[in-house]
PDB file of C-alpha atoms and ligand atoms in Angstrom:
ATOM      1  CA  MET A   1      25.615  21.750 -29.795  1.00  0.00           C
ATOM      2  CA  LEU A   2      23.452  18.518 -28.526  1.00  0.00           C
ATOM      3  CA  ASN A   3      20.197  20.751 -26.423  1.00  0.00           C
ATOM      4  CA  VAL A   4      19.170  18.312 -23.947  1.00  0.00           C
ATOM      5  CA  ASN A   5      16.236  20.058 -23.080  1.00  0.00           C
ATOM      6  CA  LYS A   6      14.966  18.817 -26.146  1.00  0.00           C
ATOM      7  CA  PHE A   7      15.191  15.534 -25.476  1.00  0.00           C
ATOM      8  CA  SER A   8      12.306  13.539 -24.446  1.00  0.00           C
ATOM      9  CA  ILE A   9      10.798  12.269 -21.790  1.00  0.00           C
ATOM     10  CA  GLY A  10      10.850   8.157 -21.744  1.00  0.00           C
ATOM     11  CA  ILE A  11       7.832   6.933 -20.339  1.00  0.00           C
ATOM     12  CA  PHE A  12       7.638   2.247 -19.626  1.00  0.00           C
ATOM     13  CA  ASP A  13       5.313   0.664 -18.302  1.00  0.00           C
ATOM     14  CA  SER A  14       4.603  -2.970 -18.983  1.00  0.00           C
ATOM     15  CA  GLY A  15       1.709  -2.324 -20.965  1.00  0.00           C
ATOM     16  CA  VAL A  16      -0.633   0.155 -22.500  1.00  0.00           C
ATOM     17  CA  GLY A  17      -1.774   1.057 -18.917  1.00  0.00           C
ATOM     18  CA  GLY A  18       1.349   3.436 -18.691  1.00  0.00           C
ATOM     19  CA  THR A  19      -1.042   5.680 -21.138  1.00  0.00           C
ATOM     20  CA  SER A  20      -2.743   7.284 -18.690  1.00  0.00           C
ATOM     21  CA  ILE A  21       0.482   8.554 -16.642  1.00  0.00           C
ATOM     22  CA  TRP A  22       1.722   9.817 -20.629  1.00  0.00           C
ATOM     23  CA  LYS A  23      -1.893  11.626 -20.715  1.00  0.00           C
ATOM     24  CA  GLU A  24      -1.316  13.708 -17.099  1.00  0.00           C
ATOM     25  CA  ILE A  25       2.259  14.470 -18.324  1.00  0.00           C
ATOM     26  CA  ASN A  26       0.998  15.539 -22.040  1.00  0.00           C
ATOM     27  CA  THR A  27      -1.426  17.844 -20.398  1.00  0.00           C
ATOM     28  CA  LEU A  28       0.930  19.243 -17.620  1.00  0.00           C
ATOM     29  CA  LEU A  29       3.562  19.347 -19.576  1.00  0.00           C
ATOM     30  CA  PRO A  30       2.434  19.992 -24.068  1.00  0.00           C
ATOM     31  CA  LEU A  31       5.962  21.024 -24.830  1.00  0.00           C
ATOM     32  CA  GLU A  32       7.273  18.199 -23.851  1.00  0.00           C
ATOM     33  CA  ASN A  33       8.225  15.465 -26.477  1.00  0.00           C
ATOM     34  CA  THR A  34       7.587  12.207 -25.205  1.00  0.00           C
ATOM     35  CA  ILE A  35       8.660   8.017 -25.774  1.00  0.00           C
ATOM     36  CA  TYR A  36       6.554   5.880 -24.420  1.00  0.00           C
ATOM     37  CA  LEU A  37       7.531   2.193 -24.254  1.00  0.00           C
ATOM     38  CA  SER A  38       4.236  -0.211 -24.193  1.00  0.00           C
ATOM     39  CA  ASP A  39       6.459  -3.513 -23.021  1.00  0.00           C
ATOM     40  CA  SER A  40       2.682  -5.921 -23.894  1.00  0.00           C
ATOM     41  CA  LYS A  41       4.554  -8.957 -25.246  1.00  0.00           C
ATOM     42  CA  ASN A  42       5.886  -8.855 -21.995  1.00  0.00           C
ATOM     43  CA  ALA A  43       2.666  -8.156 -20.076  1.00  0.00           C
ATOM     44  CA  PRO A  44       1.416  -8.459 -16.906  1.00  0.00           C
ATOM     45  CA  TYR A  45       4.144  -8.431 -14.395  1.00  0.00           C
ATOM     46  CA  GLY A  46       1.925  -8.211 -11.624  1.00  0.00           C
ATOM     47  CA  ASP A  47       2.658 -12.255 -11.274  1.00  0.00           C
ATOM     48  CA  LYS A  48       6.781 -12.584 -12.684  1.00  0.00           C
ATOM     49  CA  SER A  49       9.084 -12.558 -10.054  1.00  0.00           C
ATOM     50  CA  LYS A  50      11.050  -9.405  -8.258  1.00  0.00           C
ATOM     51  CA  GLN A  51      14.365 -10.681 -10.728  1.00  0.00           C
ATOM     52  CA  SER A  52      12.385 -10.747 -14.179  1.00  0.00           C
ATOM     53  CA  ILE A  53      10.514  -7.527 -13.761  1.00  0.00           C
ATOM     54  CA  ILE A  54      13.917  -6.096 -12.614  1.00  0.00           C
ATOM     55  CA  ASN A  55      15.307  -7.713 -15.864  1.00  0.00           C
ATOM     56  CA  LEU A  56      12.133  -5.884 -17.572  1.00  0.00           C
ATOM     57  CA  ALA A  57      13.017  -2.446 -16.404  1.00  0.00           C
ATOM     58  CA  ILE A  58      16.486  -2.873 -16.791  1.00  0.00           C
ATOM     59  CA  LYS A  59      15.846  -3.618 -20.554  1.00  0.00           C
ATOM     60  CA  ASN A  60      13.086  -0.602 -20.839  1.00  0.00           C
ATOM     61  CA  THR A  61      15.492   1.808 -19.400  1.00  0.00           C
ATOM     62  CA  GLU A  62      18.114   0.734 -21.760  1.00  0.00           C
ATOM     63  CA  TYR A  63      15.690   1.298 -24.953  1.00  0.00           C
ATOM     64  CA  LEU A  64      14.612   4.963 -24.107  1.00  0.00           C
ATOM     65  CA  LEU A  65      18.552   5.495 -23.233  1.00  0.00           C
ATOM     66  CA  LYS A  66      19.268   4.506 -26.902  1.00  0.00           C
ATOM     67  CA  LYS A  67      16.454   6.810 -27.866  1.00  0.00           C
ATOM     68  CA  ASN A  68      17.802  10.167 -25.587  1.00  0.00           C
ATOM     69  CA  CYS A  69      15.526  10.748 -23.152  1.00  0.00           C
ATOM     70  CA  LYS A  70      16.642  13.168 -21.206  1.00  0.00           C
ATOM     71  CA  ILE A  71      14.816  11.711 -18.008  1.00  0.00           C
ATOM     72  CA  ILE A  72      12.441   8.066 -17.205  1.00  0.00           C
ATOM     73  CA  VAL A  73       8.884   7.903 -16.096  1.00  0.00           C
ATOM     74  CA  VAL A  74       8.805   4.371 -14.232  1.00  0.00           C
ATOM     75  CA  ALA A  75       4.638   3.747 -15.683  1.00  0.00           C
ATOM     76  CA  CYS A  76       3.378   1.063 -13.029  1.00  0.00           C
ATOM     77  CA  ASN A  77       3.393   0.630 -10.487  1.00  0.00           C
ATOM     78  CA  THR A  78       4.910  -2.959 -10.223  1.00  0.00           C
ATOM     79  CA  ALA A  79       8.142  -2.021 -12.091  1.00  0.00           C
ATOM     80  CA  THR A  80       8.336   0.665  -9.157  1.00  0.00           C
ATOM     81  CA  THR A  81       7.763  -0.742  -6.088  1.00  0.00           C
ATOM     82  CA  ASN A  82      10.292  -4.017  -7.837  1.00  0.00           C
ATOM     83  CA  ALA A  83      12.956  -2.242  -9.443  1.00  0.00           C
ATOM     84  CA  ILE A  84      12.659   1.640  -9.166  1.00  0.00           C
ATOM     85  CA  LYS A  85      15.689   1.187  -6.100  1.00  0.00           C
ATOM     86  CA  ILE A  86      18.285  -0.831  -8.579  1.00  0.00           C
ATOM     87  CA  LEU A  87      16.880   1.050 -11.680  1.00  0.00           C
ATOM     88  CA  ARG A  88      18.205   5.388  -9.944  1.00  0.00           C
ATOM     89  CA  GLU A  89      21.691   2.875  -8.777  1.00  0.00           C
ATOM     90  CA  ASN A  90      22.915   2.506 -12.045  1.00  0.00           C
ATOM     91  CA  TYR A  91      21.631   4.368 -14.206  1.00  0.00           C
ATOM     92  CA  ASP A  92      22.787   8.141 -13.635  1.00  0.00           C
ATOM     93  CA  ILE A  93      19.183   9.855 -15.063  1.00  0.00           C
ATOM     94  CA  PRO A  94      16.597  10.883 -13.216  1.00  0.00           C
ATOM     95  CA  PHE A  95      13.551   8.464 -12.530  1.00  0.00           C
ATOM     96  CA  ILE A  96      10.093   9.278 -11.004  1.00  0.00           C
ATOM     97  CA  GLY A  97       8.128   5.929 -10.322  1.00  0.00           C
ATOM     98  CA  ILE A  98       4.246   5.146  -9.376  1.00  0.00           C
ATOM     99  CA  GLU A  99       2.945   3.445  -6.611  1.00  0.00           C
ATOM    100  CA  PRO A 100      -0.433   2.920  -4.943  1.00  0.00           C
ATOM    101  CA  ALA A 101      -1.312   6.525  -3.365  1.00  0.00           C
ATOM    102  CA  ILE A 102      -1.860   4.893  -0.169  1.00  0.00           C
ATOM    103  CA  LYS A 103      -0.919   7.402   2.413  1.00  0.00           C
ATOM    104  CA  PRO A 104      -3.487  10.250   1.090  1.00  0.00           C
ATOM    105  CA  ALA A 105      -6.419   7.873   1.793  1.00  0.00           C
ATOM    106  CA  ALA A 106      -5.939   7.009   5.093  1.00  0.00           C
ATOM    107  CA  LEU A 107      -5.667  11.412   5.102  1.00  0.00           C
ATOM    108  CA  LYS A 108      -8.850  10.785   3.355  1.00  0.00           C
ATOM    109  CA  THR A 109     -10.862   8.270   4.971  1.00  0.00           C
ATOM    110  CA  LYS A 110     -13.590   8.140   7.504  1.00  0.00           C
ATOM    111  CA  THR A 111     -13.926   4.455   7.682  1.00  0.00           C
ATOM    112  CA  ASN A 112     -10.444   4.043   8.982  1.00  0.00           C
ATOM    113  CA  ILE A 113     -11.220   1.274   6.029  1.00  0.00           C
ATOM    114  CA  ILE A 114      -9.888   1.661   2.726  1.00  0.00           C
ATOM    115  CA  GLY A 115      -9.320  -1.204  -0.027  1.00  0.00           C
ATOM    116  CA  ILE A 116      -6.162  -1.271  -2.554  1.00  0.00           C
ATOM    117  CA  LEU A 117      -6.807  -2.655  -5.769  1.00  0.00           C
ATOM    118  CA  ALA A 118      -2.779  -3.369  -7.749  1.00  0.00           C
ATOM    119  CA  THR A 119      -1.261  -7.071  -8.881  1.00  0.00           C
ATOM    120  CA  GLU A 120       0.322  -9.496  -6.903  1.00  0.00           C
ATOM    121  CA  GLY A 121       4.138  -7.808  -7.447  1.00  0.00           C
ATOM    122  CA  THR A 122       3.359  -4.679  -6.512  1.00  0.00           C
ATOM    123  CA  LEU A 123       1.075  -5.504  -3.417  1.00  0.00           C
ATOM    124  CA  ASN A 124       4.155  -8.232  -2.329  1.00  0.00           C
ATOM    125  CA  SER A 125       6.999  -5.746  -2.637  1.00  0.00           C
ATOM    126  CA  GLU A 126       9.200  -4.255   0.008  1.00  0.00           C
ATOM    127  CA  LEU A 127       8.726  -0.696  -0.778  1.00  0.00           C
ATOM    128  CA  PHE A 128       4.495  -1.862  -0.604  1.00  0.00           C
ATOM    129  CA  GLU A 129       5.853  -2.833   2.217  1.00  0.00           C
ATOM    130  CA  LYS A 130       7.101   0.225   3.937  1.00  0.00           C
ATOM    131  CA  THR A 131       5.036   2.434   3.031  1.00  0.00           C
ATOM    132  CA  SER A 132       2.230   0.819   4.482  1.00  0.00           C
ATOM    133  CA  SER A 133       3.867   0.337   8.290  1.00  0.00           C
ATOM    134  CA  SER A 134       4.476   4.270   7.836  1.00  0.00           C
ATOM    135  CA  ILE A 135       0.073   4.800   7.311  1.00  0.00           C
ATOM    136  CA  ASN A 136      -1.416   5.240  10.822  1.00  0.00           C
ATOM    137  CA  GLN A 137      -1.989   1.926  12.065  1.00  0.00           C
ATOM    138  CA  LYS A 138      -5.839   1.705  13.099  1.00  0.00           C
ATOM    139  CA  ILE A 139      -5.968   2.043   9.427  1.00  0.00           C
ATOM    140  CA  LEU A 140      -7.314  -1.561   7.788  1.00  0.00           C
ATOM    141  CA  ARG A 141      -6.017  -2.048   4.724  1.00  0.00           C
ATOM    142  CA  LYS A 142      -8.275  -4.725   2.144  1.00  0.00           C
ATOM    143  CA  GLU A 143      -6.058  -5.349  -0.424  1.00  0.00           C
ATOM    144  CA  ILE A 144      -7.342  -7.284  -3.778  1.00  0.00           C
ATOM    145  CA  ILE A 145      -5.388  -8.579  -6.145  1.00  0.00           C
ATOM    146  CA  GLY A 146      -6.866  -7.954  -9.350  1.00  0.00           C
ATOM    147  CA  LYS A 147      -5.788 -10.689 -11.423  1.00  0.00           C
ATOM    148  CA  GLY A 148      -6.965 -10.262 -15.030  1.00  0.00           C
ATOM    149  CA  LEU A 149      -7.320  -6.310 -15.162  1.00  0.00           C
ATOM    150  CA  VAL A 150      -4.373  -6.583 -17.104  1.00  0.00           C
ATOM    151  CA  GLU A 151      -4.712  -9.167 -19.552  1.00  0.00           C
ATOM    152  CA  LEU A 152      -8.151  -7.752 -20.773  1.00  0.00           C
ATOM    153  CA  ILE A 153      -6.967  -4.125 -21.091  1.00  0.00           C
ATOM    154  CA  GLU A 154      -4.512  -5.435 -22.872  1.00  0.00           C
ATOM    155  CA  ALA A 155      -6.737  -7.594 -25.255  1.00  0.00           C
ATOM    156  CA  GLY A 156      -8.733  -5.173 -25.455  1.00  0.00           C
ATOM    157  CA  LYS A 157     -11.484  -5.963 -23.945  1.00  0.00           C
ATOM    158  CA  LEU A 158     -12.532  -2.983 -21.353  1.00  0.00           C
ATOM    159  CA  TYR A 159     -15.732  -2.734 -22.010  1.00  0.00           C
ATOM    160  CA  SER A 160     -17.107  -6.364 -22.114  1.00  0.00           C
ATOM    161  CA  GLU A 161     -19.182  -8.769 -20.122  1.00  0.00           C
ATOM    162  CA  GLU A 162     -15.858 -10.529 -18.864  1.00  0.00           C
ATOM    163  CA  MET A 163     -14.809  -7.804 -17.143  1.00  0.00           C
ATOM    164  CA  THR A 164     -18.162  -6.187 -16.479  1.00  0.00           C
ATOM    165  CA  ASN A 165     -17.948  -9.605 -14.065  1.00  0.00           C
ATOM    166  CA  LEU A 166     -14.689  -9.860 -12.870  1.00  0.00           C
ATOM    167  CA  LEU A 167     -14.707  -6.267 -11.214  1.00  0.00           C
ATOM    168  CA  SER A 168     -17.782  -6.453 -10.176  1.00  0.00           C
ATOM    169  CA  TYR A 169     -15.824  -9.642  -8.689  1.00  0.00           C
ATOM    170  CA  TYR A 170     -13.054  -7.532  -7.185  1.00  0.00           C
ATOM    171  CA  ILE A 171     -15.058  -4.892  -6.027  1.00  0.00           C
ATOM    172  CA  LYS A 172     -18.043  -6.139  -3.994  1.00  0.00           C
ATOM    173  CA  PRO A 173     -16.111  -7.384  -0.814  1.00  0.00           C
ATOM    174  CA  LEU A 174     -14.255  -3.727  -0.771  1.00  0.00           C
ATOM    175  CA  ILE A 175     -18.093  -1.782  -0.136  1.00  0.00           C
ATOM    176  CA  LYS A 176     -19.203  -5.179   1.915  1.00  0.00           C
ATOM    177  CA  ALA A 177     -16.375  -4.422   4.435  1.00  0.00           C
ATOM    178  CA  GLU A 178     -17.540  -0.303   4.085  1.00  0.00           C
ATOM    179  CA  VAL A 179     -13.934   0.859   2.430  1.00  0.00           C
ATOM    180  CA  ASP A 180     -14.594   5.123   1.598  1.00  0.00           C
ATOM    181  CA  CYS A 181     -11.527   5.121  -0.370  1.00  0.00           C
ATOM    182  CA  LEU A 182     -10.481   2.907  -3.142  1.00  0.00           C
ATOM    183  CA  VAL A 183      -7.029   3.264  -4.483  1.00  0.00           C
ATOM    184  CA  LEU A 184      -6.093   2.393  -7.813  1.00  0.00           C
ATOM    185  CA  GLY A 185      -2.512   0.938  -7.597  1.00  0.00           C
ATOM    186  CA  CYS A 186      -1.828   0.092 -10.973  1.00  0.00           C
ATOM    187  CA  THR A 187      -1.494   2.421 -14.017  1.00  0.00           C
ATOM    188  CA  HIS A 188      -3.818   0.240 -16.632  1.00  0.00           C
ATOM    189  CA  TYR A 189      -6.951   0.792 -14.066  1.00  0.00           C
ATOM    190  CA  PRO A 190      -7.684   4.726 -14.011  1.00  0.00           C
ATOM    191  CA  TYR A 191      -9.665   3.181 -17.220  1.00  0.00           C
ATOM    192  CA  LEU A 192     -11.487   1.102 -15.937  1.00  0.00           C
ATOM    193  CA  ILE A 193     -13.021   4.242 -13.237  1.00  0.00           C
ATOM    194  CA  PRO A 194     -16.608   4.313 -14.803  1.00  0.00           C
ATOM    195  CA  GLN A 195     -17.601   1.447 -14.728  1.00  0.00           C
ATOM    196  CA  ILE A 196     -15.834   1.174 -10.907  1.00  0.00           C
ATOM    197  CA  ARG A 197     -18.064   3.999 -10.392  1.00  0.00           C
ATOM    198  CA  LYS A 198     -21.034   1.749 -11.536  1.00  0.00           C
ATOM    199  CA  LEU A 199     -20.505  -0.451  -8.345  1.00  0.00           C
ATOM    200  CA  VAL A 200     -19.231   1.824  -5.960  1.00  0.00           C
ATOM    201  CA  GLY A 201     -21.969   5.337  -6.574  1.00  0.00           C
ATOM    202  CA  ASP A 202     -20.521   8.138  -4.829  1.00  0.00           C
ATOM    203  CA  LYS A 203     -20.267   7.054  -1.457  1.00  0.00           C
ATOM    204  CA  ILE A 204     -16.693   5.693  -2.143  1.00  0.00           C
ATOM    205  CA  GLN A 205     -13.384   7.596  -3.355  1.00  0.00           C
ATOM    206  CA  ILE A 206     -11.714   6.230  -5.896  1.00  0.00           C
ATOM    207  CA  ILE A 207      -7.921   7.383  -5.876  1.00  0.00           C
ATOM    208  CA  ASP A 208      -4.931   6.946  -8.299  1.00  0.00           C
ATOM    209  CA  SER A 209      -1.403   8.499  -8.119  1.00  0.00           C
ATOM    210  CA  GLY A 210      -1.823   9.155 -12.427  1.00  0.00           C
ATOM    211  CA  GLU A 211      -1.651  13.707 -11.380  1.00  0.00           C
ATOM    212  CA  ALA A 212       0.824  13.101  -8.684  1.00  0.00           C
ATOM    213  CA  VAL A 213       3.665  11.645 -11.253  1.00  0.00           C
ATOM    214  CA  ALA A 214       2.210  13.845 -13.729  1.00  0.00           C
ATOM    215  CA  ARG A 215       3.341  17.179 -11.213  1.00  0.00           C
ATOM    216  CA  GLN A 216       6.112  15.131  -9.484  1.00  0.00           C
ATOM    217  CA  THR A 217       7.845  15.229 -13.098  1.00  0.00           C
ATOM    218  CA  LYS A 218       7.688  18.560 -13.697  1.00  0.00           C
ATOM    219  CA  ALA A 219       8.916  19.029 -10.462  1.00  0.00           C
ATOM    220  CA  ILE A 220      11.964  16.932 -11.115  1.00  0.00           C
ATOM    221  CA  LEU A 221      12.402  18.498 -14.912  1.00  0.00           C
ATOM    222  CA  GLU A 222      12.594  21.928 -13.004  1.00  0.00           C
ATOM    223  CA  LYS A 223      14.957  21.057 -10.514  1.00  0.00           C
ATOM    224  CA  ASN A 224      17.647  19.355 -13.205  1.00  0.00           C
ATOM    225  CA  LEU A 225      17.075  22.513 -15.759  1.00  0.00           C
ATOM    226  CA  LEU A 226      15.434  20.309 -18.226  1.00  0.00           C
ATOM    227  CA  THR A 227      12.509  21.175 -19.420  1.00  0.00           C
ATOM    228  CA  ASN A 228      11.417  22.028 -22.907  1.00  0.00           C
ATOM    229  CA  ASN A 229      10.459  25.457 -23.037  1.00  0.00           C
ATOM    230  CA  HIS A 230       9.904  25.935 -27.117  1.00  0.00           C
ATOM    231  CA  ASN A 231       6.952  26.787 -27.728  1.00  0.00           C
ATOM    232  CA  LYS A 232       7.629  27.133 -31.210  1.00  0.00           C
ATOM    233  CA  GLU A 233       8.077  24.033 -32.897  1.00  0.00           C
ATOM    234  CA  LYS A 234       5.514  20.421 -33.964  1.00  0.00           C
ATOM    235  CA  LYS A 235       5.754  18.656 -30.518  1.00  0.00           C
ATOM    236  CA  SER A 236       6.434  14.347 -30.738  1.00  0.00           C
ATOM    237  CA  HIS A 237       4.653  11.967 -29.450  1.00  0.00           C
ATOM    238  CA  GLN A 238       6.233   7.687 -30.439  1.00  0.00           C
ATOM    239  CA  PHE A 239       4.380   4.980 -28.964  1.00  0.00           C
ATOM    240  CA  TYR A 240       6.601   2.522 -29.139  1.00  0.00           C
ATOM    241  CA  ILE A 241       4.622  -1.546 -28.846  1.00  0.00           C
ATOM    242  CA  ASN A 242       6.007  -4.868 -29.219  1.00  0.00           C
ATOM    243  CA  ASN A 243       2.588  -6.629 -29.847  1.00  0.00           C
ATOM    244  CA  ASP A 244      -0.703  -6.280 -32.136  1.00  0.00           C
ATOM    245  CA  LYS A 245      -1.684  -1.898 -31.771  1.00  0.00           C
ATOM    246  CA  LYS A 246      -5.308  -2.899 -31.461  1.00  0.00           C
ATOM    247  CA  ALA A 247      -5.347  -1.974 -27.354  1.00  0.00           C
ATOM    248  CA  LEU A 248      -2.464   1.513 -27.904  1.00  0.00           C
ATOM    249  CA  GLU A 249      -4.650   2.884 -30.476  1.00  0.00           C
ATOM    250  CA  LEU A 250      -8.068   2.271 -28.436  1.00  0.00           C
ATOM    251  CA  LEU A 251      -7.248   3.915 -25.277  1.00  0.00           C
ATOM    252  CA  LEU A 252      -5.370   6.696 -27.360  1.00  0.00           C
ATOM    253  CA  SER A 253      -7.448   6.966 -29.704  1.00  0.00           C
ATOM    254  CA  ASN A 254      -8.695  10.600 -29.246  1.00  0.00           C
ATOM    255  CA  ASN A 255      -5.265  11.824 -29.402  1.00  0.00           C
ATOM    256  CA  ALA A 256      -4.450  10.258 -32.592  1.00  0.00           C
ATOM    257  CA  GLU A 257      -3.874  12.639 -34.711  1.00  0.00           C
ATOM    258  CA  LYS A 258      -1.087  14.395 -31.658  1.00  0.00           C
ATOM    259  CA  VAL A 259       0.815  10.742 -31.622  1.00  0.00           C
ATOM    260  CA  LYS A 260       2.960   7.843 -33.882  1.00  0.00           C
ATOM    261  CA  ILE A 261       2.593   4.479 -32.467  1.00  0.00           C
ATOM    262  CA  LEU A 262       4.752   2.047 -33.859  1.00  0.00           C
ATOM    263  CA  ASN A 263       5.975  -1.827 -33.776  1.00  0.00           C
ATOM    264  CA  ASP A 264       9.273  -2.055 -32.506  1.00  0.00           C
ATOM    265  CA  ASN A 265      10.637  -5.627 -30.992  1.00  0.00           C
ATOM    266  CA  PHE A 266      12.125  -4.665 -27.917  1.00  0.00           C
TER     267      PHE A 266
HETATM  268  N1  LIG B 301       1.265  -1.312 -15.474  1.00  0.00           N
HETATM  269  C1  LIG B 301       0.889  -1.989 -14.413  1.00  0.00           C
HETATM  270  C2  LIG B 301       1.055  -1.693 -13.063  1.00  0.00           C
HETATM  271  O1  LIG B 301       0.919  -0.368 -13.213  1.00  0.00           O
HETATM  272  C3  LIG B 301       0.701  -3.788 -14.939  1.00  0.00           C
HETATM  273  C4  LIG B 301       1.175  -4.046 -14.067  1.00  0.00           C
HETATM  274  C5  LIG B 301       0.966  -5.745 -14.641  1.00  0.00           C
HETATM  275  O2  LIG B 301       1.985  -5.714 -15.612  1.00  0.00           O
HETATM  276  O3  LIG B 301       0.530  -6.660 -14.451  1.00  0.00           O
HETATM  277  O4  LIG B 301       1.593  -2.091 -12.256  1.00  0.00           O
END
């Protein structure tokens, strides 16, 4: 008999950034098998139309369903904020999404000014608009589109002069505006935290949603009785990418023994 609990957690992103979420999930749920989809060929999603993002999210979901996933984590703010509603309406499987953590930031801020660094697609989405209107309206939101950051990470240029210059261009206005919380609204951006920290010092709290997504994944698996408790078996972590593997290998280098990186044309 098929044991659905042994099926994998499916995770997808427009590219390699969602591995920041995979790491949180793997830490919290070490007994789970995972299948990660890096749609790097189509990155960035952030400046695509809502309909294109929906189409790509459907394509990724179908691929993961064919590989027998029991739950799907949309490890991409842009795909979540534009497409998760449609995915939930069309597929009978639990979906976990990620959106910029502006609610926690609104509770933490003392200056009442928060910065949000995200893609154009996320900042312009209805879901982001809805969440924004639900927080205290006295809080000023400084929203910055991080155009170009995803492309540099996808190209393996995480630590490059181009990255240093672009980050400083985006972060300086936030420091000037006296934000005390900076929300990272894209799953690629946690990889930039050491460089952002250098720019902002210790006066600004950097907030991202990775850990919360892992906790939510665990809670939904438990609620649906889908948790894998077979601790004796070797776990499988497959990463599929439809473009050059270099950036993915770089970001997963600390987990190299655990993971299998494969090319596929999806
Ligand atoms: N990691 C995606 C996100 O969280 C990047 C989006 C893009 O490809 O522009 O939004």
